[in-house]
XYZ file of C-alpha atoms in Angstrom:
760
model
C 27.422 58.081 177.687
C 30.750 57.475 179.424
C 29.566 53.930 180.243
C 31.657 51.128 178.755
C 30.359 49.630 175.568
C 27.513 47.216 176.450
C 27.942 43.590 175.600
C 26.213 42.269 172.539
C 22.816 40.791 173.491
C 22.854 37.032 173.513
C 19.979 34.782 172.504
C 19.134 31.755 174.669
C 16.358 29.742 173.048
C 13.312 32.033 172.912
C 14.988 34.517 175.296
C 17.032 37.561 174.271
C 19.029 39.611 176.790
C 21.369 42.571 176.731
C 22.193 46.117 177.843
C 20.257 48.966 176.178
C 20.091 52.665 177.032
C 16.576 53.802 178.049
C 15.325 57.386 178.184
C 14.370 58.187 181.794
C 13.852 61.973 182.058
C 15.340 65.289 180.983
C 17.633 65.408 184.008
C 19.203 61.940 183.787
C 18.685 61.382 180.077
C 19.485 57.897 178.795
C 20.425 55.338 181.454
C 21.786 51.841 180.868
C 19.276 49.098 181.711
C 19.296 45.291 181.432
C 16.546 44.190 179.011
C 15.129 40.669 178.752
C 12.915 39.576 175.864
C 11.038 36.363 176.650
C 7.663 34.863 175.673
C 6.546 38.010 173.846
C 7.283 40.257 176.850
C 10.057 42.852 177.034
C 11.122 43.554 180.635
C 13.927 45.656 182.009
C 15.948 45.860 185.223
C 18.555 48.221 186.594
C 21.063 45.361 186.949
C 21.241 41.687 186.121
C 21.062 40.879 189.829
C 17.535 42.338 189.952
C 16.162 39.661 187.615
C 15.231 37.386 190.489
C 13.109 39.849 192.430
C 12.560 43.378 191.008
C 11.252 44.066 187.522
C 11.182 47.785 186.647
C 8.743 47.482 183.760
C 7.260 45.142 181.162
C 5.649 45.716 177.778
C 3.583 43.187 175.778
C 4.851 43.085 172.199
C 1.679 41.473 170.803
C 0.005 44.897 170.655
C 3.135 47.056 170.429
C 4.433 49.242 167.601
C 8.149 49.220 166.845
C 9.602 52.216 164.998
C 13.162 53.274 164.160
C 14.247 56.874 164.768
C 17.829 56.923 163.495
C 20.941 54.799 163.341
C 20.864 53.821 167.043
C 17.477 54.911 168.438
C 14.181 53.012 168.322
C 10.802 53.323 170.033
C 8.406 50.666 171.367
C 4.915 51.859 172.248
C 1.370 50.668 172.901
C -0.751 53.613 171.830
C -0.236 56.373 174.339
C -0.343 54.077 177.338
C 3.218 52.820 177.380
C 6.291 53.979 175.447
C 9.974 53.029 175.678
C 12.552 55.286 173.980
C 15.638 53.124 173.584
C 19.137 53.579 172.216
C 21.609 50.882 171.240
C 25.360 51.332 171.392
C 25.712 50.976 167.631
C 23.657 50.432 164.487
C 24.474 46.715 164.312
C 23.268 46.164 167.861
C 20.093 48.160 167.167
C 19.385 45.969 164.135
C 19.810 42.823 166.227
C 17.295 44.074 168.744
C 14.845 45.157 166.020
C 15.012 41.713 164.414
C 14.520 39.933 167.752
C 11.621 42.249 168.688
C 9.908 41.772 165.326
C 10.198 37.990 165.647
C 8.883 38.017 169.206
C 6.030 40.349 168.231
C 4.951 38.113 165.344
C 5.086 35.027 167.548
C 3.169 36.680 170.393
C 0.491 37.932 167.978
C 0.178 34.454 166.483
C -0.175 32.800 169.904
C -2.768 35.366 170.956
C -4.738 34.791 167.750
C -4.645 31.024 168.280
C -5.847 31.359 171.868
C -8.671 33.677 170.796
C -9.729 31.203 168.102
C -8.950 27.953 169.939
C -12.445 26.568 169.328
C -11.794 26.371 165.577
C -8.533 24.439 165.962
C -8.954 21.753 168.572
C -5.886 19.707 169.381
C -6.104 16.112 168.289
C -7.314 13.867 171.047
C -4.659 11.692 172.548
C -5.211 7.994 172.011
C -5.668 5.911 175.148
C -2.400 4.769 176.626
C -1.646 1.280 177.744
C -1.341 1.126 181.506
C 2.191 1.308 182.757
C 3.731 1.921 179.321
C 3.767 5.715 179.082
C 1.739 5.725 175.840
C 0.101 9.037 176.670
C 3.443 10.716 177.254
C 4.809 9.340 173.966
C 1.800 10.621 172.018
C 1.984 14.020 173.667
C 5.683 14.116 172.775
C 4.815 13.532 169.111
C 2.179 16.269 169.247
C 4.624 18.615 170.946
C 7.259 17.900 168.292
C 4.810 18.695 165.498
C 3.731 21.904 167.196
C 7.350 22.926 167.709
C 8.086 22.191 164.062
C 5.167 24.321 162.955
C 6.236 27.127 165.272
C 9.775 27.128 163.917
C 8.568 27.229 160.321
C 6.284 30.139 161.247
C 9.352 31.844 162.678
C 11.110 31.282 159.370
C 8.119 32.754 157.567
C 8.308 35.807 159.779
C 12.013 36.036 159.013
C 11.112 35.927 155.323
C 8.699 38.813 155.741
C 11.347 40.796 157.578
C 13.974 39.971 154.959
C 11.584 41.029 152.203
C 10.747 44.230 154.034
C 14.344 45.184 154.713
C 15.461 43.925 151.305
C 12.970 46.188 149.540
C 14.129 49.119 151.636
C 17.719 48.294 150.745
C 16.911 48.089 147.032
C 15.061 51.398 147.162
C 18.102 53.004 148.746
C 20.357 51.467 146.138
C 18.036 52.621 143.337
C 18.139 56.131 144.715
C 21.913 55.961 144.687
C 21.863 54.551 141.171
C 19.594 57.387 140.005
C 22.310 59.818 140.953
C 24.072 58.530 137.812
C 27.324 57.826 139.529
C 30.013 56.856 137.077
C 33.110 54.820 137.237
C 33.933 52.403 140.025
C 31.230 53.693 142.414
C 28.440 52.909 139.928
C 29.783 49.410 139.331
C 29.909 48.729 143.059
C 26.313 49.877 143.526
C 25.068 47.655 140.687
C 26.998 44.725 142.148
C 25.454 45.267 145.605
C 21.984 45.552 144.027
C 22.397 42.277 142.198
C 23.580 40.518 145.356
C 20.696 41.896 147.406
C 18.221 40.654 144.790
C 19.863 37.243 144.722
C 19.779 37.075 148.537
C 16.046 37.864 148.624
C 15.288 35.241 145.972
C 17.290 32.620 147.871
C 15.574 33.484 151.147
C 12.138 33.214 149.529
C 13.081 29.817 148.097
C 14.211 28.601 151.502
C 11.006 29.736 153.207
C 8.857 28.200 150.484
C 10.677 24.892 150.889
C 10.120 24.995 154.641
C 6.422 25.801 154.128
C 6.085 22.851 151.765
C 7.754 20.614 154.345
C 5.345 21.791 157.040
C 2.346 21.113 154.824
C 3.677 17.644 154.054
C 4.322 16.933 157.753
C 0.815 18.045 158.682
C -0.669 15.908 155.933
C 1.163 12.829 157.204
C 0.773 13.517 160.934
C -2.592 11.738 161.180
C -1.182 8.738 159.369
C 1.776 8.663 161.766
C -0.542 8.902 164.750
C -2.670 6.006 163.522
C 0.426 3.891 162.912
C 1.757 4.750 166.351
C -1.539 3.850 168.004
C -1.692 0.562 166.091
C 1.826 -0.319 167.226
C 0.950 0.559 170.816
C -2.199 -1.584 170.782
C -0.302 -4.450 169.196
C 2.342 -4.244 171.902
C -0.321 -4.358 174.615
C -1.971 -7.392 173.002
C 1.414 -9.106 172.746
C 2.160 -8.479 176.406
C -1.250 -9.812 177.434
C -0.684 -12.918 175.290
C 2.735 -13.501 176.855
C 1.241 -13.125 180.304
C -1.470 -15.696 179.537
C 1.112 -18.097 178.094
C 3.278 -17.720 181.183
C 0.323 -18.444 183.455
C -0.658 -21.498 181.395
C 2.935 -22.733 181.558
C 2.890 -22.247 185.315
C -0.361 -24.231 185.690
C 0.958 -27.028 183.470
C 4.171 -27.208 185.457
C 2.258 -27.464 188.705
C -0.033 -30.099 187.271
C 3.000 -32.136 186.195
C 4.529 -31.882 189.644
C 1.230 -32.838 191.242
C 1.085 -35.955 189.049
C 4.709 -36.822 189.912
C 4.016 -36.546 193.641
C 0.432 -37.751 194.213
C 0.858 -37.784 197.979
C 1.677 -34.088 198.169
C -1.098 -31.592 198.781
C -1.685 -28.318 196.954
C 0.891 -26.530 199.063
C 3.762 -28.258 197.288
C 3.596 -25.886 194.351
C 3.890 -22.959 196.707
C 6.947 -24.385 198.418
C 8.645 -24.973 195.061
C 8.753 -21.208 194.619
C 5.380 -20.695 192.928
C 2.485 -18.764 194.411
C -0.976 -20.248 194.988
C -3.869 -19.784 192.549
C -5.082 -16.888 194.644
C -1.801 -15.076 193.902
C -1.882 -15.435 190.098
C -2.196 -11.707 189.702
C 1.030 -11.224 191.667
C 3.234 -13.669 189.748
C 6.206 -12.370 187.778
C 7.961 -13.958 184.851
C 10.819 -11.575 184.100
C 14.152 -13.313 184.504
C 15.957 -10.009 185.015
C 13.922 -9.190 188.100
C 15.307 -10.205 191.466
C 13.237 -12.990 193.001
C 11.565 -12.461 196.402
C 13.163 -14.101 199.406
C 9.885 -15.532 200.646
C 6.267 -16.046 199.665
C 3.154 -15.352 201.729
C -0.118 -17.185 201.236
C -3.420 -16.617 203.032
C -4.037 -18.962 205.957
C -7.281 -20.251 207.392
C -7.736 -18.531 210.791
C -8.575 -21.943 212.241
C -5.783 -23.748 210.386
C -3.889 -24.340 213.620
C -6.644 -26.693 214.748
C -6.055 -29.053 211.857
C -3.454 -31.729 211.528
C -0.535 -31.031 209.280
C 0.853 -34.538 209.224
C -0.111 -35.043 205.572
C 2.328 -32.382 204.345
C 5.063 -34.735 203.233
C 8.431 -33.277 202.198
C 8.109 -30.264 204.557
C 9.664 -29.113 207.757
C 6.767 -27.194 209.221
C 6.878 -24.925 212.219
C 3.583 -24.117 213.896
C 3.196 -20.734 215.508
C 3.032 -21.070 219.278
C 2.423 -17.512 220.421
C 0.809 -17.175 223.794
C -1.694 -14.803 222.231
C -4.765 -16.109 220.395
C -4.241 -16.628 216.660
C -7.084 -14.584 215.295
C -7.233 -11.490 213.150
C -6.957 -9.046 216.010
C -4.686 -6.059 215.427
C -1.564 -5.491 217.461
C -1.981 -4.796 221.139
C -1.776 -1.054 220.705
C -4.790 -0.992 218.412
C -7.004 -1.546 221.443
C -5.668 1.541 223.142
C -7.759 4.659 223.054
C -6.302 7.831 221.622
C -3.868 9.588 223.891
C -4.964 12.814 225.455
C -4.525 15.629 222.997
C -2.362 18.494 224.201
C -3.067 22.022 223.112
C -0.081 23.436 221.182
C 1.620 26.544 222.462
C 1.457 28.260 219.107
C -0.172 27.928 215.740
C 2.411 26.600 213.307
C 2.759 28.044 209.842
C 1.210 26.244 206.874
C 3.109 27.919 204.022
C 6.507 29.253 203.075
C 7.339 31.530 200.100
C 7.004 29.731 196.773
C 10.170 28.424 195.175
C 11.418 30.895 192.518
C 11.625 29.590 188.975
C 15.357 29.978 188.461
C 16.911 27.850 185.736
C 20.400 26.466 186.323
C 22.136 23.608 184.542
C 23.133 20.983 187.111
C 25.391 19.186 184.667
C 27.440 22.315 184.019
C 28.518 22.192 187.669
C 28.552 18.450 188.334
C 30.536 17.395 185.258
C 33.765 18.520 186.956
C 32.899 16.715 190.195
C 32.732 13.081 189.072
C 34.175 10.796 191.741
C 34.445 13.544 194.363
C 32.888 13.674 197.816
C 29.620 15.626 197.597
C 30.248 17.473 200.866
C 33.435 18.979 199.349
C 31.756 20.338 196.225
C 30.823 24.056 196.385
C 27.206 24.135 195.278
C 24.978 27.199 194.752
C 21.736 27.346 196.720
C 19.823 26.712 193.472
C 20.218 22.984 194.181
C 19.323 23.252 197.868
C 16.124 23.253 199.825
C 15.808 25.873 202.594
C 16.526 23.546 205.525
C 19.785 22.144 206.870
C 20.825 18.527 207.248
C 20.171 18.870 210.983
C 16.561 19.795 210.264
C 16.342 16.955 207.746
C 17.442 14.554 210.499
C 14.751 15.978 212.769
C 12.236 15.167 210.035
C 12.667 11.498 210.968
C 10.233 12.331 213.797
C 7.385 12.950 211.320
C 5.795 9.699 212.499
C 6.885 9.745 216.152
C 3.514 8.273 217.131
C 4.806 4.883 215.956
C 7.349 5.002 218.792
C 4.615 6.218 221.178
C 2.615 3.100 220.334
C 5.678 0.882 220.537
C 6.360 2.126 224.068
C 2.953 0.811 225.181
C 3.311 -2.649 223.633
C 3.496 -5.625 226.008
C 5.048 -7.973 223.436
C 8.580 -7.298 222.216
C 7.676 -8.804 218.818
C 4.773 -6.404 218.405
C 7.032 -3.579 219.513
C 9.507 -4.645 216.841
C 6.802 -4.187 214.175
C 6.311 -0.557 215.194
C 10.051 0.152 215.387
C 10.526 -1.376 211.918
C 7.633 0.716 210.568
C 9.262 3.820 212.081
C 12.575 3.000 210.350
C 10.725 2.820 207.005
C 8.583 5.921 207.564
C 11.595 8.249 207.600
C 12.009 7.713 203.835
C 8.458 8.735 202.907
C 9.435 12.412 202.792
C 12.217 11.826 200.227
C 10.242 10.627 197.195
C 9.863 14.127 195.664
C 12.623 15.906 197.591
C 15.420 16.255 195.034
C 16.812 19.386 196.708
C 19.999 19.101 198.754
C 19.852 20.244 202.404
C 22.370 22.853 203.521
C 25.590 21.371 204.895
C 25.615 22.438 208.571
C 28.461 24.594 209.798
C 30.654 23.103 212.479
C 28.982 23.783 215.824
C 25.595 24.480 214.239
C 22.661 23.156 216.274
C 18.957 22.608 215.785
C 16.329 22.062 218.432
C 12.798 20.787 217.863
C 10.883 21.299 221.084
C 7.460 19.692 220.660
C 7.036 18.611 224.260
C 3.608 20.197 224.628
C 2.285 19.056 221.257
C 3.856 15.610 220.909
C 5.716 14.904 224.117
C 9.302 14.978 222.798
C 12.350 17.240 222.630
C 14.961 16.854 219.893
C 18.470 18.305 219.633
C 20.984 18.021 216.764
C 24.544 19.327 216.615
C 27.140 19.253 213.843
C 30.030 17.617 215.715
C 32.480 17.201 212.814
C 33.024 18.875 209.458
C 35.475 16.551 207.651
C 33.966 14.059 207.539
C 30.610 15.786 208.136
C 28.862 14.188 211.118
C 25.741 15.181 213.028
C 24.686 13.891 216.440
C 20.987 13.667 217.268
C 19.250 13.025 220.584
C 15.499 12.805 221.271
C 13.839 12.259 224.645
C 10.108 11.624 224.894
C 7.805 11.891 227.887
C 6.000 8.858 226.483
C 8.660 6.351 227.395
C 11.248 6.248 224.610
C 14.606 7.750 223.638
C 16.139 8.002 220.173
C 19.758 8.833 219.344
C 21.923 8.654 216.279
C 25.145 9.958 214.778
C 25.019 10.086 210.996
C 27.963 10.625 208.672
C 26.988 10.966 205.023
C 29.290 9.490 202.403
C 28.332 10.434 198.860
C 29.793 9.910 195.422
C 28.825 11.350 192.074
C 29.048 8.707 189.357
C 28.089 10.753 186.290
C 24.560 9.476 185.671
C 23.534 9.158 189.305
C 24.445 10.295 192.788
C 24.813 7.764 195.625
C 24.259 8.936 199.211
C 25.303 6.417 201.853
C 24.424 7.331 205.464
C 26.935 5.799 207.885
C 26.158 5.322 211.553
C 23.740 3.506 213.809
C 20.340 4.614 215.095
C 19.416 3.610 218.656
C 15.925 3.476 220.170
C 15.393 2.494 223.817
C 12.126 2.017 225.691
C 11.896 2.806 229.374
C 9.125 0.369 230.317
C 10.512 -2.792 228.677
C 14.200 -1.784 228.722
C 14.376 -2.946 225.085
C 17.265 -1.471 223.065
C 16.933 -1.435 219.256
C 19.519 -0.521 216.637
C 19.425 -0.202 212.852
C 21.180 1.587 209.998
C 19.946 3.517 206.970
C 19.857 2.319 203.352
C 21.496 3.920 200.316
C 19.724 6.808 198.602
C 20.287 7.210 194.847
C 19.468 10.343 192.831
C 18.997 9.448 189.154
C 19.010 11.477 185.908
C 21.742 13.895 186.921
C 22.766 14.448 183.288
C 19.407 14.577 181.518
C 15.770 14.080 182.408
C 13.767 14.674 185.557
C 15.538 13.951 188.830
C 14.071 11.068 190.817
C 15.066 9.317 194.021
C 15.263 5.631 194.891
C 16.044 3.835 198.143
C 17.705 0.439 198.066
C 19.426 -1.944 200.434
C 18.663 -3.931 203.549
C 18.049 -3.005 207.178
C 18.414 -5.265 210.200
C 16.471 -3.933 213.173
C 17.901 -5.748 216.209
C 16.532 -5.877 219.755
C 19.697 -6.328 221.836
C 17.678 -7.155 224.949
C 15.647 -10.096 223.566
C 17.719 -10.768 220.410
C 14.589 -10.448 218.262
C 15.321 -9.278 214.736
C 13.500 -7.754 211.751
C 15.116 -8.027 208.327
C 13.825 -5.345 205.940
C 14.599 -5.269 202.226
C 14.176 -2.151 200.055
C 13.840 -3.389 196.475
C 15.742 -1.189 193.979
C 13.821 0.154 191.010
C 13.902 -2.112 187.962
C 12.601 -1.193 184.538
C 11.740 -4.829 183.930
C 9.921 -5.379 187.206
C 6.157 -5.745 187.179
C 6.038 -5.454 190.938
C 4.957 -2.301 192.705
C 7.640 0.397 192.758
C 9.485 1.335 195.973
C 8.569 -1.975 197.569
C 9.628 -2.917 201.104
C 9.316 -6.386 202.651
C 10.365 -7.677 206.034
C 10.098 -10.548 208.495
C 10.016 -10.235 212.306
C 11.761 -13.192 213.958
C 12.605 -14.182 217.521
C 16.095 -15.174 218.650
C 15.588 -18.747 217.406
C 14.879 -17.531 213.863
C 11.177 -18.336 213.999
C 9.016 -15.865 212.007
C 6.108 -14.170 213.793
C 5.145 -11.254 211.535
C 5.576 -10.341 207.889
C 5.777 -6.676 206.833
C 5.082 -5.487 203.299
C 4.331 -2.224 201.543
C 6.157 0.733 200.006
C 8.479 3.217 201.630
C 6.602 6.187 200.162
C 2.981 5.237 200.931
C 2.167 2.655 203.598
C 3.237 -0.500 205.406
C 1.137 -3.492 206.436
C 1.794 -6.381 208.806
C 0.507 -9.958 208.820
C 0.736 -12.472 211.632
C 2.492 -15.678 210.584
C 0.472 -18.848 211.247
C 2.864 -21.360 209.741
C 6.179 -21.313 207.903
C 7.368 -24.067 205.578
C 10.553 -24.856 203.705
C 11.070 -27.183 200.741
C 12.487 -30.669 201.234
C 15.527 -32.194 199.601
C 13.777 -34.709 197.336
C 11.900 -34.334 194.059
C 12.837 -32.866 190.718
C 13.543 -29.454 192.110
C 17.159 -29.807 193.058
C 18.284 -27.930 189.987
C 15.925 -25.032 190.503
C 18.135 -23.225 192.994
C 17.458 -22.073 196.507
C 14.007 -22.855 197.881
C 11.881 -20.021 199.216
C 10.171 -19.941 202.577
C 6.381 -19.896 202.452
C 4.612 -18.012 205.231
C 0.935 -18.688 205.795
C -0.421 -15.476 207.320
C -3.621 -13.908 208.522
C -5.149 -10.965 206.743
C -2.779 -8.000 206.402
C -3.505 -4.906 208.463
C -2.135 -1.408 208.085
C 0.481 -0.297 210.594
C 1.679 2.956 208.970
C 0.389 5.259 206.260
C 1.969 8.402 204.837
C 0.357 11.722 205.695
C -0.894 13.670 202.648
C 1.223 16.581 201.494
C -0.109 20.091 202.176
C -1.882 21.985 199.425
C 0.558 23.600 197.012
C 3.478 21.435 198.178
C 4.894 21.302 194.647
C 5.718 25.028 194.871
C 7.145 24.677 198.398
C 9.903 22.118 197.736
C 7.415 19.265 198.423
C 7.693 19.942 202.157
C 5.429 18.063 204.566
C 3.426 19.831 207.280
C 6.267 19.206 209.729
C 8.984 20.338 207.292
C 7.151 23.633 206.697
C 7.567 24.463 210.390
C 11.191 23.393 210.825
C 12.696 26.739 209.785
C 9.952 28.862 211.336
C 11.572 31.537 213.553
C 11.239 30.749 217.252
C 12.501 32.203 220.496
C 14.385 31.404 222.577
C 16.794 29.188 220.643
C 20.586 28.983 220.712
C 22.673 31.470 218.750
C 23.927 28.518 216.684
C 20.439 27.263 215.742
C 19.806 26.602 212.029
C 16.834 28.978 212.135
C 19.324 31.841 212.547
C 21.447 30.848 209.540
C 21.309 33.867 207.175
C 21.916 32.189 203.798
C 19.235 29.604 204.515
C 16.762 32.311 205.532
C 17.513 34.354 202.393
C 16.915 31.316 200.222
C 13.586 30.606 201.914
C 12.582 34.223 201.224
C 13.417 33.772 197.515
C 16.515 36.010 197.531
C 18.838 33.430 196.005
C 21.562 35.764 194.708
C 22.012 37.215 198.185
C 21.850 33.712 199.664
C 24.711 32.542 197.424
C 26.861 35.495 198.478
C 26.055 34.900 202.156
C 26.788 31.179 201.803
C 30.268 31.949 200.466
C 30.883 34.331 203.379
C 29.877 31.721 205.970
C 31.998 29.014 204.377
C 35.047 31.293 204.263
C 34.474 32.224 207.908
C 34.372 28.533 208.787
C 37.620 27.885 206.890
C 39.357 30.717 208.769
C 38.161 29.300 212.114
C 39.429 25.828 211.166
C 42.859 27.156 210.199
C 43.030 28.994 213.522
C 42.228 25.800 215.446
C 44.896 23.929 213.475
C 47.469 26.603 214.341
C 46.531 26.330 218.016
C 46.834 22.540 217.853
C 50.285 22.803 216.261
C 51.326 25.325 218.892
C 50.171 23.024 221.696
C 52.064 20.064 220.222
C 55.177 22.182 219.862
C 54.999 23.301 223.479
C 54.562 19.697 224.606
C 57.448 18.568 222.335
C 55.137 16.175 220.512
C 55.133 15.673 216.761
C 52.242 13.603 215.494
C 52.226 14.525 211.829
C 50.151 17.098 209.990
C 47.663 19.697 211.241
C 45.032 18.431 213.649
C 41.690 20.087 214.427
C 41.115 19.873 218.175
C 37.433 20.836 217.976
C 35.121 19.568 220.731
C 31.331 19.583 220.440
C 29.418 21.770 222.886
C 26.436 19.573 223.829
C 27.719 16.111 222.924
C 30.780 14.187 224.125
C 32.776 11.549 222.283
C 32.825 8.023 223.689
C 32.653 4.376 222.660
C 29.207 2.871 222.181
C 28.768 -0.135 224.449
C 26.454 -1.875 221.952
C 28.221 -1.385 218.610
C 31.731 -0.520 219.757
C 31.722 2.556 217.488
C 33.222 5.903 218.451
C 30.172 8.168 218.699
C 28.933 11.383 220.286
C 26.441 11.063 223.163
C 24.331 13.918 224.526
C 25.951 15.065 227.764
C 23.099 17.295 228.915
C 22.825 20.987 229.674
C 21.102 22.308 226.547
C 17.529 22.400 227.792
C 18.674 23.790 231.145
C 20.521 26.578 229.300
C 17.364 27.268 227.319
C 15.284 27.507 230.498
C 17.821 30.012 231.886
C 18.100 31.852 228.566
C 21.893 31.601 228.845
C 23.814 30.831 225.623
C 27.240 32.195 226.629
C 29.124 29.068 225.550
C 27.809 29.107 221.966
C 30.414 29.958 219.300
C 29.905 32.753 216.779
C 29.426 30.818 213.529
C 26.959 33.045 211.643
């Protein structure tokens, strides 16, 4: 009992925690244990740190008996099967625990009784929700609120029972004292306490009765509220449908008026004026807040090119003059048979340990970081996912087969379609991935050797720490090379987090000698303060072929509450060096992408009544759209495994031989994957401090070298040089980048990693 006085247990919602002494045996006697009361279960641990992984015992209070021995001791038992002899540090603390246990027991018994008798109390059926308006979620929220209200009033009723029970016991004790016929001041004090106890019980009963009356009234009116809510919801749906019909009628009338004003124009005039054809009525939008599309596509007759287009007055039409036949054939690669399947060297894992259910308030950490660089904010692993940024970069190769197909294309324009689809596919893995990858340590590497399975070898290295920059190089036996150096700039703005990848991605093809470049769009994480985190991608990408000067302009539409268009939409146009469109791409960055061959493109003329309507849109007449990329389904149980894809599940799988600096060997990341988050946080702090010490040592060496050379160039300078990449100027973009200088795979073949620094 020489332990320091335990802290008073603290309630947190329906959870109650604190230190209590538990009887262990006759040798050790009472030992201090950390008890947690939650959801009708009382569990205990040796320390608070054990809460994440080792529970020493649990007792269900629904069937338990709680008795008080003396001022500090109490017993919890279930028959003779399970008994806890407990001791609080003082009588006040014991009473707090007894009250919390009684409340939890009553609630657990009530829930168990309701579940046993659920057939007699069916939940009210949810009214049908209007599509796209979240009606079901609103109704369920109302039901949940009513249930919560009822639960809280039941808790108050239980409190009333406890107050009555303890109040009666108190009055009996006071009566016994009063019967001793104490005289003088002591007797007056006892009578005064008795009167106050009686008054307190009466007041408590009145409060509980008022709450019970309120609950009965709320239950009586709940059906009326539900009917009113459903009526309002149906009325809103009818109003929206009416507005949509009115907008369509207005559109038809406007087109009819224009047709009457220009009798010589054919039916395509309306399309050129920025309105879709009748076949696209279902895709028209009338919300002024929504950003208008840059172009419009309309179906074309496959044999349209045989007809004369001289009657299209007011247009500057450009007929497609591809050497290939203008039919609905897929791209050239679609005629290729499947490539020979290679047998993998090993069977890759399909699961990782489930994500522990640890609760941590993001806002409590982020509120002090507004306006700061994300890479400089110390974050616990609770917000991470168990892979590093280097592995996340390697995940861009999820759909490497798009580059395999592109390498076999004979037409550079067709090849551009596949490269553009590959640039979009890298975002498909981010839609549910709200976890932050581990910031790589300086000098950390990651290899992804899938030469036997998929024909490529990938290497990443963290080449700079401030600002954080990672260099990536991929070589494929199937005729393509990919390289990039990405620096992530990120800012926390209070309600959302903006992540802006800086750097250029290069893809070159051996057969055609085509060299493509593009950049990444901005990623935004919403609902940082409150609500469920969700991710959006927005911005524009220009995929440029520097050999032929072909170009593909891709636009990622930002999410808009007012938009009636499909969410996460991506559109793009593939053009040659003269600006002539050949293909149109459309789809979503999280599901699939389709391409359509352009048969004819038209732009509005300068005459007519449309001069005040703003910029005219280009109308592309296209053949039937065909799928070029589709997202792979997530593995079973992905929601408990950080929403990892099949490839992501294998990225941190231990492999040999890999470099000593490989991310697979990073201890804090491995501990997090295993579910040992407390240890992972401690290990993460150790690694970061080790990195800071190494940086300070390099700065001292740099200062010493400048002093010896009698050169003074200002403040401390980190003279770090990457191991596998060398810094040079890119001949295409003019940027200072890191290029793979070779040697890694040869070192792996020799099993010689002598040059690798000790970073873990």
